[in-house]
Coordinates of C-alpha atoms and ligand atoms in Angstrom, one line a residue:
Chain A
M69 CA -4.1 3.7 -43.1
E70 CA -2.3 6.1 -40.6
E71 CA -3.0 6.5 -37.3
T72 CA -1.4 7.8 -34.0
R73 CA -1.8 6.0 -30.7
N74 CA -1.2 7.9 -27.6
L75 CA 0.0 5.9 -24.4
T76 CA 1.2 6.9 -20.8
C77 CA 4.6 4.9 -20.3
I78 CA 4.4 3.0 -16.6
G79 CA 8.1 2.3 -16.8
C80 CA 8.9 5.1 -13.9
P81 CA 6.9 7.9 -12.0
L82 CA 7.6 10.7 -14.9
G83 CA 4.8 9.0 -16.7
C84 CA 5.8 10.1 -20.1
S85 CA 3.3 10.9 -22.8
I86 CA 4.3 8.8 -25.4
Q87 CA 2.5 9.2 -29.2
V88 CA 3.2 6.0 -31.6
E89 CA 2.7 6.5 -35.3
M90 CA 1.5 3.8 -37.0
E91 CA 0.6 3.0 -40.7
N92 CA -1.1 -0.2 -41.7
D93 CA -0.3 -1.6 -38.3
K94 CA 3.3 -1.0 -38.7
I95 CA 5.3 1.0 -36.4
T96 CA 6.5 4.4 -38.2
G97 CA 7.6 6.6 -35.0
I98 CA 7.6 6.6 -31.4
F99 CA 7.8 10.1 -29.8
G100 CA 7.8 11.7 -26.3
N101 CA 9.5 9.1 -24.5
T102 CA 12.4 10.5 -22.5
C103 CA 14.2 7.2 -22.2
K104 CA 14.7 3.8 -23.9
R105 CA 12.5 1.9 -21.7
G106 CA 9.5 4.0 -23.0
E107 CA 10.0 3.0 -26.5
V108 CA 10.0 -0.8 -25.5
Y109 CA 7.3 -0.3 -23.5
A110 CA 5.2 1.4 -26.3
R111 CA 6.0 -0.9 -29.0
K112 CA 4.7 -3.8 -26.8
E113 CA 1.4 -1.8 -26.0
V114 CA 0.7 -1.1 -29.3
T115 CA 1.8 -4.8 -31.2
H116 CA 0.8 -7.4 -28.4
P117 CA 0.1 -5.9 -25.0
T118 CA -0.4 -8.1 -22.3
R119 CA -2.2 -8.3 -18.7
I120 CA -2.1 -10.8 -15.9
V121 CA -6.3 -11.0 -14.8
T122 CA -6.8 -11.2 -11.3
S123 CA -10.2 -12.1 -10.0
T124 CA -12.6 -14.3 -7.2
V125 CA -14.3 -17.7 -7.8
C126 CA -17.1 -18.9 -6.0
V127 CA -16.2 -21.6 -3.1
E128 CA -18.8 -24.3 -1.8
H129 CA -18.1 -25.2 1.9
G130 CA -15.3 -22.8 2.2
I131 CA -14.7 -20.8 5.2
I132 CA -15.3 -17.8 2.8
P133 CA -17.3 -17.6 -0.3
V134 CA -14.9 -16.7 -2.6
V135 CA -11.3 -17.7 -3.4
S136 CA -8.8 -15.5 -5.2
V137 CA -7.3 -16.6 -8.8
K138 CA -5.2 -15.2 -11.4
T139 CA -4.2 -16.3 -14.9
E140 CA -0.7 -18.2 -14.2
T141 CA 0.9 -15.7 -16.8
D142 CA 0.0 -12.6 -18.8
I143 CA -2.5 -12.7 -21.3
P144 CA -3.6 -10.7 -24.5
K145 CA -5.4 -7.5 -23.3
E146 CA -8.0 -8.1 -25.6
K147 CA -9.1 -11.3 -23.8
I148 CA -9.5 -9.8 -20.4
M149 CA -13.2 -10.0 -20.8
D150 CA -12.9 -13.5 -22.1
V151 CA -11.2 -14.5 -19.0
M152 CA -13.7 -13.0 -17.0
R153 CA -16.8 -14.6 -19.0
S154 CA -15.2 -17.9 -18.3
I155 CA -14.7 -17.3 -14.5
K156 CA -18.1 -16.2 -13.8
K157 CA -19.6 -19.2 -14.6
L158 CA -17.2 -21.4 -12.2
K159 CA -17.5 -23.1 -8.6
V160 CA -15.0 -25.2 -6.7
Y161 CA -15.2 -27.2 -3.7
A162 CA -13.1 -26.2 -0.8
P163 CA -10.3 -26.9 0.2
V164 CA -8.8 -25.2 -2.2
H165 CA -4.6 -24.0 -2.0
T166 CA -2.5 -21.5 -3.5
G167 CA -1.5 -22.8 -6.8
D168 CA -4.1 -25.0 -7.5
V169 CA -5.6 -25.1 -11.3
I170 CA -9.1 -23.7 -11.2
L171 CA -9.8 -23.5 -14.7
E172 CA -7.1 -24.7 -17.8
N173 CA -7.2 -22.5 -20.8
A174 CA -9.2 -19.7 -19.3
G175 CA -11.8 -17.8 -22.1
G176 CA -9.3 -19.7 -24.8
T177 CA -6.1 -18.0 -24.3
G178 CA -4.5 -21.4 -23.3
V179 CA -3.2 -20.1 -20.3
N180 CA -4.5 -21.7 -16.8
L181 CA -6.2 -20.0 -14.0
V182 CA -5.0 -20.6 -10.8
A183 CA -5.6 -20.0 -6.9
T184 CA -3.9 -17.6 -5.2
K185 CA -4.9 -18.4 -1.7
E186 CA -5.8 -21.1 0.7
V187 CA -9.6 -21.6 1.3
L188 CA -10.0 -24.5 3.9
T189 CA -13.4 -26.3 4.5
K190 CA -15.4 -24.7 6.9
T191 CA -16.3 -26.9 9.9
K192 CA -19.6 -27.1 11.5
Chain B
M987 CA -1.0 -14.6 36.1
I988 CA 0.8 -12.3 34.0
S989 CA 2.9 -14.5 31.7
S990 CA 5.9 -13.0 30.0
V991 CA 7.5 -13.0 26.6
D992 CA 10.4 -11.3 25.2
I993 CA 9.1 -9.5 22.2
V994 CA 5.2 -8.9 21.5
I995 CA 4.3 -7.9 18.1
I996 CA 1.1 -6.3 17.8
G997 CA -0.9 -7.0 14.3
G998 CA 0.2 -10.1 11.8
G999 CA 0.2 -8.1 8.8
P1000 CA 2.9 -8.0 6.6
A1001 CA 4.6 -5.8 9.2
G1002 CA 4.4 -7.9 11.8
L1003 CA 5.5 -10.9 10.2
A1004 CA 8.4 -9.8 8.7
A1005 CA 9.5 -8.2 12.3
A1006 CA 8.7 -11.6 14.0
I1007 CA 10.6 -13.5 11.3
S1008 CA 13.8 -11.1 11.6
A1009 CA 13.4 -11.1 15.7
K1010 CA 13.6 -14.7 15.8
K1011 CA 16.4 -14.9 13.2
N1012 CA 18.3 -12.4 15.1
G1013 CA 18.1 -14.7 18.2
I1014 CA 15.2 -14.4 20.0
E1015 CA 13.4 -17.6 20.6
D1016 CA 10.4 -16.1 22.6
V1017 CA 7.9 -13.7 20.0
L1018 CA 4.4 -13.7 19.8
I1019 CA 2.1 -12.4 17.2
L1020 CA -1.3 -11.1 18.4
E1021 CA -3.7 -10.4 15.3
R1022 CA -7.4 -9.4 15.8
D1023 CA -8.4 -11.3 12.4
H1024 CA -9.0 -14.9 12.1
Q1025 CA -5.9 -15.1 9.8
L1026 CA -2.3 -13.5 9.3
G1027 CA -1.6 -11.6 6.3
G1028 CA -3.4 -8.5 7.2
I1029 CA -4.7 -5.9 4.4
L1030 CA -3.1 -8.0 1.7
N1031 CA -6.0 -10.8 2.1
Q1032 CA -8.2 -8.6 0.3
C1033 CA -5.7 -7.1 -2.3
I1034 CA -6.1 -9.9 -4.8
H1035 CA -4.5 -8.1 -7.5
N1036 CA -0.9 -8.6 -8.8
G1037 CA 1.8 -6.2 -8.1
F1038 CA 3.1 -7.3 -5.0
G1039 CA 7.0 -8.0 -4.1
L1040 CA 8.2 -6.8 -7.4
H1041 CA 11.2 -5.4 -5.4
T1042 CA 11.8 -8.3 -2.9
F1043 CA 10.9 -11.6 -5.1
K1044 CA 11.4 -9.9 -8.6
E1045 CA 8.4 -11.5 -9.3
E1046 CA 4.7 -10.1 -9.5
L1047 CA 2.6 -11.6 -7.0
T1048 CA -1.0 -10.8 -5.8
G1049 CA -1.3 -9.7 -2.1
P1050 CA -2.4 -13.3 -0.6
E1051 CA 0.5 -14.7 -2.4
Y1052 CA 3.3 -12.3 -0.9
A1053 CA 1.2 -12.6 2.8
Q1054 CA 1.6 -16.4 2.4
R1055 CA 5.3 -16.4 1.7
F1056 CA 5.7 -14.7 5.0
I1057 CA 3.3 -16.9 6.8
D1058 CA 5.2 -20.1 5.6
Q1059 CA 8.4 -18.6 6.9
T1060 CA 6.5 -17.5 10.4
E1061 CA 5.4 -21.4 10.4
E1062 CA 8.6 -22.9 9.7
L1063 CA 10.2 -20.7 11.9
G1064 CA 8.0 -21.7 14.9
I1065 CA 6.9 -18.6 15.8
A1066 CA 4.0 -18.3 18.1
Y1067 CA 0.7 -16.2 17.3
K1068 CA -2.8 -15.7 18.5
L1069 CA -5.4 -14.9 15.9
D1070 CA -8.8 -13.5 16.6
T1071 CA -7.1 -11.5 19.4
M1072 CA -7.5 -8.2 20.2
V1073 CA -5.0 -6.2 21.9
M1074 CA -7.3 -3.5 24.2
D1075 CA -4.1 -1.5 25.7
I1076 CA -0.4 -1.2 26.2
S1077 CA 0.7 0.0 29.1
S1078 CA 3.9 2.3 29.1
S1079 CA 5.9 -0.3 30.9
K1080 CA 5.2 -2.6 28.3
T1081 CA 2.1 -4.5 29.6
V1082 CA 0.0 -5.8 26.8
T1083 CA -3.8 -6.5 27.8
A1084 CA -5.7 -8.7 25.2
M1085 CA -8.8 -10.6 24.8
N1086 CA -9.9 -13.9 22.8
T1087 CA -12.5 -16.1 23.4
V1088 CA -10.5 -18.9 24.8
D1089 CA -7.9 -17.0 26.9
R1090 CA -10.4 -14.1 27.6
L1091 CA -8.8 -11.2 28.7
F1092 CA -5.2 -11.7 29.7
E1093 CA -2.2 -10.0 30.4
I1094 CA 1.3 -10.4 28.9
K1095 CA 4.7 -8.6 30.0
A1096 CA 7.0 -7.9 27.1
K1097 CA 10.4 -7.0 27.2
A1098 CA 10.0 -5.2 23.9
V1099 CA 6.8 -4.3 21.8
I1100 CA 6.7 -4.1 18.1
L1101 CA 3.6 -1.9 16.7
A1102 CA 2.3 -3.5 13.6
M1103 CA -1.4 -2.4 13.8
G1104 CA -1.3 -0.7 10.1
C1105 CA -3.7 1.8 9.0
R1106 CA -7.5 2.5 8.3
E1107 CA -9.3 4.2 5.9
R1108 CA -10.2 8.1 6.6
P1109 CA -14.0 7.6 7.1
R1110 CA -17.1 9.4 5.4
G1111 CA -17.6 11.7 8.5
A1112 CA -14.2 13.3 8.2
L1113 CA -14.4 14.1 4.2
N1114 CA -17.6 16.8 4.5
I1115 CA -19.6 16.2 1.5
P1116 CA -23.1 17.8 1.2
G1117 CA -26.2 16.1 0.5
C1118 CA -27.8 13.3 1.8
R1119 CA -26.6 9.9 3.0
P1120 CA -28.5 7.0 1.6
A1121 CA -27.3 3.6 1.0
G1122 CA -24.6 2.9 -1.4
I1123 CA -21.9 4.8 -0.3
Y1124 CA -18.6 2.6 0.8
S1125 CA -15.0 3.5 1.4
A1126 CA -13.1 2.0 -1.5
G1127 CA -11.3 -0.6 0.9
T1128 CA -14.8 -1.6 2.4
A1129 CA -16.1 -2.5 -1.3
Q1130 CA -12.8 -4.3 -2.0
R1131 CA -13.3 -6.3 1.2
L1132 CA -16.9 -7.3 0.4
I1133 CA -16.1 -8.2 -3.2
N1134 CA -13.0 -10.1 -2.7
I1135 CA -13.3 -11.6 0.5
E1136 CA -17.2 -11.8 0.9
G1137 CA -18.3 -12.5 -2.7
I1138 CA -20.5 -9.5 -3.0
L1139 CA -20.9 -6.7 -5.4
P1140 CA -21.9 -3.8 -3.8
G1141 CA -23.3 -2.0 -6.9
R1142 CA -23.5 -1.7 -10.6
E1143 CA -23.1 1.8 -11.6
V1144 CA -20.3 3.4 -9.8
V1145 CA -18.7 6.9 -9.2
I1146 CA -15.3 7.0 -7.4
L1147 CA -14.2 9.9 -5.6
G1148 CA -10.0 9.9 -4.8
S1149 CA -7.7 8.5 -7.2
G1150 CA -5.4 7.0 -4.8
D1151 CA -4.4 3.3 -5.4
I1152 CA -7.2 1.6 -3.6
G1153 CA -9.6 3.8 -6.0
L1154 CA -8.0 3.2 -9.0
I1155 CA -8.2 -1.0 -8.5
M1156 CA -11.5 -1.1 -7.3
A1157 CA -12.3 0.9 -10.5
R1158 CA -11.0 -1.8 -12.6
R1159 CA -12.4 -4.8 -9.9
M1160 CA -16.0 -3.7 -10.5
T1161 CA -15.8 -3.3 -14.1
L1162 CA -14.4 -6.8 -14.3
E1163 CA -17.2 -8.1 -12.5
G1164 CA -19.5 -6.6 -14.7
A1165 CA -20.6 -3.1 -13.0
K1166 CA -20.0 0.2 -15.0
V1167 CA -17.7 2.7 -13.4
K1168 CA -18.9 6.2 -14.9
V1169 CA -15.9 8.3 -13.5
V1170 CA -13.1 8.9 -11.1
A1171 CA -12.7 12.1 -9.7
E1172 CA -10.1 13.5 -8.0
L1173 CA -9.9 16.8 -6.0
M1174 CA -6.2 17.5 -6.6
S1175 CA -4.6 18.4 -9.9
Y1176 CA -2.8 15.2 -9.9
S1177 CA -3.6 11.6 -9.1
G1178 CA -1.8 10.1 -5.8
G1179 CA -1.8 6.6 -7.5
L1180 CA 0.8 4.8 -9.5
K1181 CA 1.3 5.3 -13.1
R1182 CA 0.9 1.7 -13.7
N1183 CA -2.6 1.7 -12.2
I1184 CA -3.7 4.6 -14.2
V1185 CA -2.9 3.0 -17.1
Q1186 CA -4.1 -0.7 -15.8
C1187 CA -7.1 0.3 -13.9
L1188 CA -8.9 3.1 -16.0
D1189 CA -7.4 3.6 -19.3
D1190 CA -7.4 -0.1 -20.3
F1191 CA -11.3 0.2 -19.6
G1192 CA -11.9 3.5 -21.1
I1193 CA -12.8 4.7 -17.5
P1194 CA -12.5 8.7 -17.3
L1195 CA -10.6 10.4 -14.5
K1196 CA -11.5 13.9 -13.7
L1197 CA -8.8 15.9 -12.2
S1198 CA -9.6 18.7 -9.5
H1199 CA -13.2 17.7 -9.6
T1200 CA -15.0 16.9 -6.5
V1201 CA -18.5 15.7 -5.2
V1202 CA -20.9 18.6 -4.4
D1203 CA -24.1 17.0 -3.9
I1204 CA -25.3 13.4 -3.1
R1205 CA -28.9 12.3 -4.0
G1206 CA -31.4 9.8 -3.6
R1207 CA -33.7 9.1 -0.4
E1208 CA -32.9 5.2 0.6
R1209 CA -30.5 4.1 -2.2
L1210 CA -27.9 6.3 -3.7
E1211 CA -29.5 7.9 -7.2
S1212 CA -27.0 10.0 -8.5
V1213 CA -23.7 12.4 -7.4
V1214 CA -23.1 15.9 -8.8
L1215 CA -19.4 16.3 -9.6
A1216 CA -17.9 19.9 -10.2
E1217 CA -14.7 21.2 -10.8
V1218 CA -12.3 22.9 -8.2
D1219 CA -10.2 26.0 -8.5
S1220 CA -6.9 26.0 -7.2
H1221 CA -7.9 26.7 -3.5
G1222 CA -10.1 23.4 -3.9
K1223 CA -13.2 25.7 -4.1
P1224 CA -16.3 24.3 -6.7
V1225 CA -16.4 26.6 -9.6
A1226 CA -20.2 27.8 -9.7
G1227 CA -21.6 26.2 -13.5
T1228 CA -19.3 23.6 -13.9
E1229 CA -21.9 20.7 -12.1
E1230 CA -22.5 17.7 -13.6
E1231 CA -24.9 15.0 -12.7
Y1232 CA -24.1 11.3 -12.9
Q1233 CA -26.8 8.6 -12.4
C1234 CA -25.2 5.8 -10.0
D1235 CA -26.1 3.4 -7.3
T1236 CA -22.9 3.2 -5.7
L1237 CA -19.8 6.2 -4.7
L1238 CA -16.6 4.5 -3.6
L1239 CA -14.7 7.1 -1.5
S1240 CA -11.0 6.9 -1.7
C1241 CA -9.6 9.3 0.1
G1242 CA -6.7 8.3 2.0
L1243 CA -5.3 6.0 5.0
I1244 CA -4.8 7.0 8.3
P1245 CA -2.3 5.1 10.7
E1246 CA -4.2 3.3 13.5
N1247 CA -2.5 4.5 16.5
E1248 CA -5.2 4.5 19.4
L1249 CA -3.3 1.9 21.3
S1250 CA 0.0 4.2 20.9
L1251 CA -1.4 7.4 21.6
A1252 CA -3.1 5.6 25.2
M1253 CA 0.2 4.5 26.1
G1254 CA 1.9 7.7 25.5
I1255 CA 3.8 7.7 22.3
K1256 CA 4.7 10.8 20.5
T1257 CA 3.0 11.0 16.7
G1258 CA 4.2 12.9 14.2
S1259 CA 1.3 15.6 12.9
V1260 CA 1.8 14.7 9.3
T1261 CA 2.1 11.2 9.2
N1262 CA 0.1 10.6 12.4
G1263 CA 2.6 7.6 13.3
P1264 CA 4.8 7.3 15.9
V1265 CA 8.1 9.6 16.0
V1266 CA 10.9 7.3 15.9
N1267 CA 14.4 7.3 15.9
E1268 CA 17.3 5.5 13.8
C1269 CA 16.2 2.2 15.4
L1270 CA 12.5 2.6 14.5
E1271 CA 12.2 3.1 18.0
T1272 CA 9.5 5.3 19.6
N1273 CA 9.7 7.5 22.3
I1274 CA 9.6 4.7 24.6
E1275 CA 12.2 2.5 25.1
G1276 CA 11.9 -0.8 23.7
V1277 CA 8.7 0.1 22.0
F1278 CA 9.2 -0.1 17.9
A1279 CA 6.8 0.5 15.0
C1280 CA 7.1 -0.3 11.2
G1281 CA 4.6 -0.7 8.5
N1282 CA 1.6 1.5 7.7
V1283 CA 1.0 2.4 11.4
L1284 CA 4.4 4.4 11.4
H1285 CA 3.6 6.0 8.0
V1286 CA 1.3 5.1 5.1
H1287 CA 3.6 2.8 2.7
D1288 CA 2.1 2.2 -1.3
L1289 CA 4.9 -0.7 -1.8
V1290 CA 4.4 -3.7 0.7
D1291 CA 8.1 -4.7 -0.3
F1292 CA 9.3 -1.2 1.8
V1293 CA 7.3 -2.3 4.2
S1294 CA 8.6 -5.6 4.9
E1295 CA 12.1 -4.3 4.6
E1296 CA 11.2 -1.4 7.2
A1297 CA 9.7 -4.3 9.4
A1298 CA 12.7 -6.6 9.3
L1299 CA 14.6 -3.7 10.7
A1300 CA 12.3 -3.3 13.7
G1301 CA 12.6 -7.1 14.2
K1302 CA 16.2 -6.7 14.3
Y1303 CA 16.7 -3.8 16.5
A1304 CA 13.8 -5.1 19.1
A1305 CA 16.1 -8.4 19.2
E1306 CA 19.3 -6.4 20.0
Y1307 CA 17.2 -4.4 22.7
V1308 CA 16.2 -7.6 24.3
K1309 CA 19.7 -9.3 24.2
S1310 CA 21.6 -6.2 25.8
D1311 CA 19.0 -6.5 28.7
G1312 CA 17.1 -3.3 27.9
N1313 CA 20.7 -1.4 28.0
H1314 CA 21.0 0.4 24.7
T1315 CA 24.6 0.9 23.9
D1316 CA 25.4 4.3 24.6
A1317 CA 23.6 6.5 22.0
G1318 CA 25.6 9.5 22.1
K1319 CA 24.0 12.9 21.0
E1320 CA 20.6 12.6 19.1
I1321 CA 20.5 14.5 16.1
L1322 CA 17.1 15.7 14.3
I1323 CA 16.3 15.1 10.8
L1324 CA 14.6 18.5 9.6
H1325 CA 12.2 18.5 6.5
E1326 CA 11.9 21.5 4.6
N1327 CA 10.8 23.1 1.0
G1328 CA 8.7 20.4 0.0
V1329 CA 9.5 17.7 2.0
R1330 CA 6.5 16.9 4.3
Y1331 CA 8.3 14.5 7.1
T1332 CA 11.0 12.1 7.3
V1333 CA 11.0 8.6 8.8
P1334 CA 13.3 8.4 11.1
E1335 CA 13.0 11.9 12.3
K1336 CA 16.2 12.0 14.4
I1337 CA 19.1 9.8 14.9
H1338 CA 21.8 8.9 17.0
I1339 CA 25.0 8.8 14.9
N1340 CA 27.1 6.1 17.2
R1341 CA 23.8 3.7 16.7
M1342 CA 23.3 4.2 12.8
P1343 CA 24.2 1.2 10.6
D1344 CA 26.8 2.2 8.2
E1345 CA 24.2 3.2 5.8
L1346 CA 20.7 4.6 7.0
T1347 CA 17.7 4.8 4.5
V1348 CA 15.6 8.1 5.2
R1349 CA 11.9 7.9 3.8
F1350 CA 9.9 10.9 3.0
R1351 CA 7.3 12.1 0.9
V1352 CA 7.3 15.3 -0.7
G1353 CA 4.0 17.5 -0.8
A1354 CA 3.5 18.5 -4.9
V1355 CA 4.6 17.2 -8.0
Y1356 CA 8.5 18.5 -8.6
K1357 CA 10.0 17.8 -12.1
N1358 CA 14.0 18.1 -12.7
C1359 CA 14.4 18.9 -9.3
Y1360 CA 16.9 17.7 -6.8
I1361 CA 16.7 16.1 -3.1
S1362 CA 19.5 17.8 -1.2
V1363 CA 20.4 16.5 2.3
Y1364 CA 22.5 18.8 4.5
A1365 CA 24.6 18.0 7.4
G1366 CA 24.1 21.5 9.3
Q1367 CA 25.4 24.2 6.5
K1368 CA 27.2 21.6 4.7
R1369 CA 25.3 19.6 1.6
I1370 CA 26.2 15.8 2.1
L1371 CA 23.8 14.9 -0.8
H1372 CA 22.4 16.3 -4.0
K1373 CA 20.2 14.0 -5.9
K1374 CA 18.8 14.6 -9.4
K1375 CA 15.1 13.4 -9.7
Q1376 CA 13.5 13.6 -13.0
I1377 CA 10.6 13.5 -10.9
A1378 CA 9.0 13.4 -7.3
A1379 CA 5.4 13.4 -6.4
P1380 CA 3.4 12.9 -3.6
G1381 CA 2.2 9.6 -4.4
E1382 CA 5.7 8.0 -4.3
M1383 CA 7.9 7.4 -1.4
E1384 CA 11.4 8.8 -1.6
E1385 CA 14.3 7.7 0.2
V1386 CA 17.9 8.7 0.7
R1387 CA 20.8 7.0 2.3
L1388 CA 23.1 8.8 5.0
S1389 CA 26.3 7.5 5.3
K1390 CA 27.7 7.1 8.8
K1391 CA 31.0 8.0 7.7
T1392 CA 30.0 11.3 6.0
L1393 CA 28.2 12.2 9.5
E1394 CA 31.0 11.2 11.7
E1395 CA 33.4 13.6 9.9
I1396 CA 31.2 16.8 10.4
S1397 CA 32.2 18.2 13.9
E1398 CA 29.7 19.8 15.9
L1399 CA 26.6 18.5 14.1
E1400 CA 23.3 19.5 15.3
Q1401 CA 20.7 18.6 12.6
I1402 CA 20.2 17.3 9.5
T1403 CA 17.8 18.7 6.7
V1404 CA 16.2 17.2 3.8
K1405 CA 14.5 19.1 1.2
V1406 CA 13.8 19.9 -2.2
E1407 CA 16.0 22.1 -4.3
E1408 CA 15.3 23.3 -8.0
T1409 CA 18.9 23.7 -9.0
Ligands
FAD426 C1 -6.2 -1.5 -1.0 C2 -4.6 -1.5 -1.1 C3 -4.2 -1.7 -2.1 C4 -2.5 -2.0 -2.3 N1 -1.9 -2.5 -3.2 C5 -0.8 -2.4 -3.0 C6 -0.1 -3.1 -4.5 O1 -0.4 -3.0 -5.3 N2 1.4 -3.0 -4.2 C7 2.1 -2.8 -3.0 O2 3.1 -3.4 -3.2 N3 1.4 -2.5 -2.0 C8 0.2 -2.1 -2.0 N4 -0.6 -1.9 -0.9 C9 0.2 -1.5 0.4 C10 0.3 -2.7 1.3 O3 -0.8 -3.5 1.2 C11 0.3 -2.4 2.8 O4 1.4 -1.2 2.8 C12 0.6 -3.2 3.7 O5 -0.2 -4.1 3.8 C13 0.7 -2.4 5.1 O6 1.1 -3.7 6.1 P1 1.0 -3.9 7.4 O7 1.3 -4.9 8.0 O8 1.8 -2.7 8.1 O9 -0.6 -3.4 7.5 P2 -1.9 -4.3 7.4 O10 -1.6 -5.3 6.3 O11 -3.0 -3.2 7.5 O12 -1.6 -5.4 9.0 C14 -2.0 -4.8 10.4 C15 -2.4 -5.8 10.8 O13 -3.0 -5.4 12.4 C16 -4.1 -6.2 12.6 N5 -4.3 -5.0 14.1 C17 -4.8 -3.8 14.0 N6 -4.9 -3.2 15.3 C18 -5.1 -4.2 16.0 C19 -5.5 -4.6 17.6 N7 -5.8 -3.9 18.4 N8 -5.0 -6.0 17.9 C20 -4.6 -7.1 17.1 N9 -4.5 -7.2 15.7 C21 -4.6 -5.6 15.1 C22 -4.9 -5.9 11.6 O14 -6.1 -6.8 11.7 C23 -3.9 -6.3 10.5 O15 -4.3 -7.4 10.1 C24 -2.0 -1.8 -0.9 C25 -2.3 -1.5 0.1 C26 -4.1 -1.2 0.3 C27 -4.7 -1.1 1.7
SF4_427 S1 9.9 6.7 -21.0 FE1 11.3 6.8 -19.4 S2 11.5 8.4 -18.2 FE2 9.2 8.1 -19.6 S3 8.0 7.1 -18.4 FE3 8.6 5.3 -19.2 S4 10.6 4.9 -18.4 FE4 9.9 6.8 -17.1

């Protein structure tokens, strides 16, 4: 099956529109990039695009009600919503420290979810 | 009793922190940061997305992580700070009046002051959108604070006006939290946001971006029910017949930031009409001697790395000023940096060649999108720099570096001009 994927390179502000021609999931041509970086980017975007997911998780007894979190490394792009679903139900207890593992294997990606902020316990 | 402090820093965001660290490292023990929030870190506390610090740390940090690195250094160096402390006034002789619940109203006499108050969002009133004013309209930054700090999702069906980075980031954030972002409308024919954010915040989630569009009507009585978008012509006027109605309960406005300069203006600091920030010289010093400015209060930055870099310089120059007992080394003649042909402003706006470092970074923004252009610098009539750019866009801050040696070789130098040239 032949298909053309249209991408915008994020390598620099030029933001070249890149067309990647594919045949049966194999890249047959990359056009529109101004430099090599665009090609590398396009290759990765069509074969295994990844992203870091950042969000928040509820905290009980914290000075603020949520703590910010991220996936420790990038995860496959198509798993973003799986990670979000696994975060949604979570609740942690203060204190939370930067780098604390909040959830192992988030959304079945094999990547841990870690806190990116310190949330101390509410005194009162 | 009025206490006295060598350097008082107003604001404990990334700019204030980097300035404090640098002042201390440059030999000033007596540094005090005043911050009105209950924590240090400034706006970064609510910017939980990644992408900070690529230049400085060669890693992609989230906002809170980036801030923490500077907070840790502040603590390690034993720099004093007061939280929940609102600075009310700064006199032209550098007496700072501030207030908190512990010390109440107090005054501090400073030898040098560093302004690092950041910026705030352009208020809705200034946007001039017709229609009703029902609940459900927020600035993008307010929505960001609600979701990321207070844990409240402001709505479920969202339209965003303005494609600056905050608007783009919030389109993704609300989508991840289960809201439906129907469209991002942008008045200009290009987005002011970073390419990376357009791809990773809109394209990844199939959110349409409508360029040259604006909100022409807001409908709903108590709660927002819909907004009407229309295309605009090249003069920014809505084109009749292009209206489209979008059902939504939330409208986010992401229409730019303005430096927070009420304090600066009240103390008699001159600000630039384009940046709305103080006019500074090569030492990032304002028209009042010993008062320096850095970060978003000076001009709106897109990358926090440059905020930290700039602030470290302000800290260093403030330290030198204090060490010299307020006597600047003879500055010599003041040279203006003019901006022309597409360059909207420069920071700094004036320099003293004697006092400048061997290489001085001048930051600026262009007013439109230019492809295959040159950024040129003229010293008087002589072109001393001609840098090819594949693209220059308003959304990305540009810089040129001026060499002291080159400038010294030009006799009778009166002014420097930075401009965009097509060839
Ligand atoms: C929504 C958003 C998204 C961003 N995304 C990115 C990104 O992805 N990557 C990136 O590199 N950069 C990003 N930036 C830019 C970066 O965060 C800012 O440039 C940086 O935070 C500016 O630092 P600052 O210290 O100048 O201002 P701020 O962080 O705003 O800090 C100013 C501080 O001064 C305090 N203050 C103000 N007035 C007073 C007073 N009168 N008394 C006492 N204290 C006072 C405030 O409370 C605040 O803490 C983003 C910015 C925003 C707003
Ligand atoms: S292809 Fe090269 S020039 Fe084009 S946007 Fe990507 S990095 Fe920039």
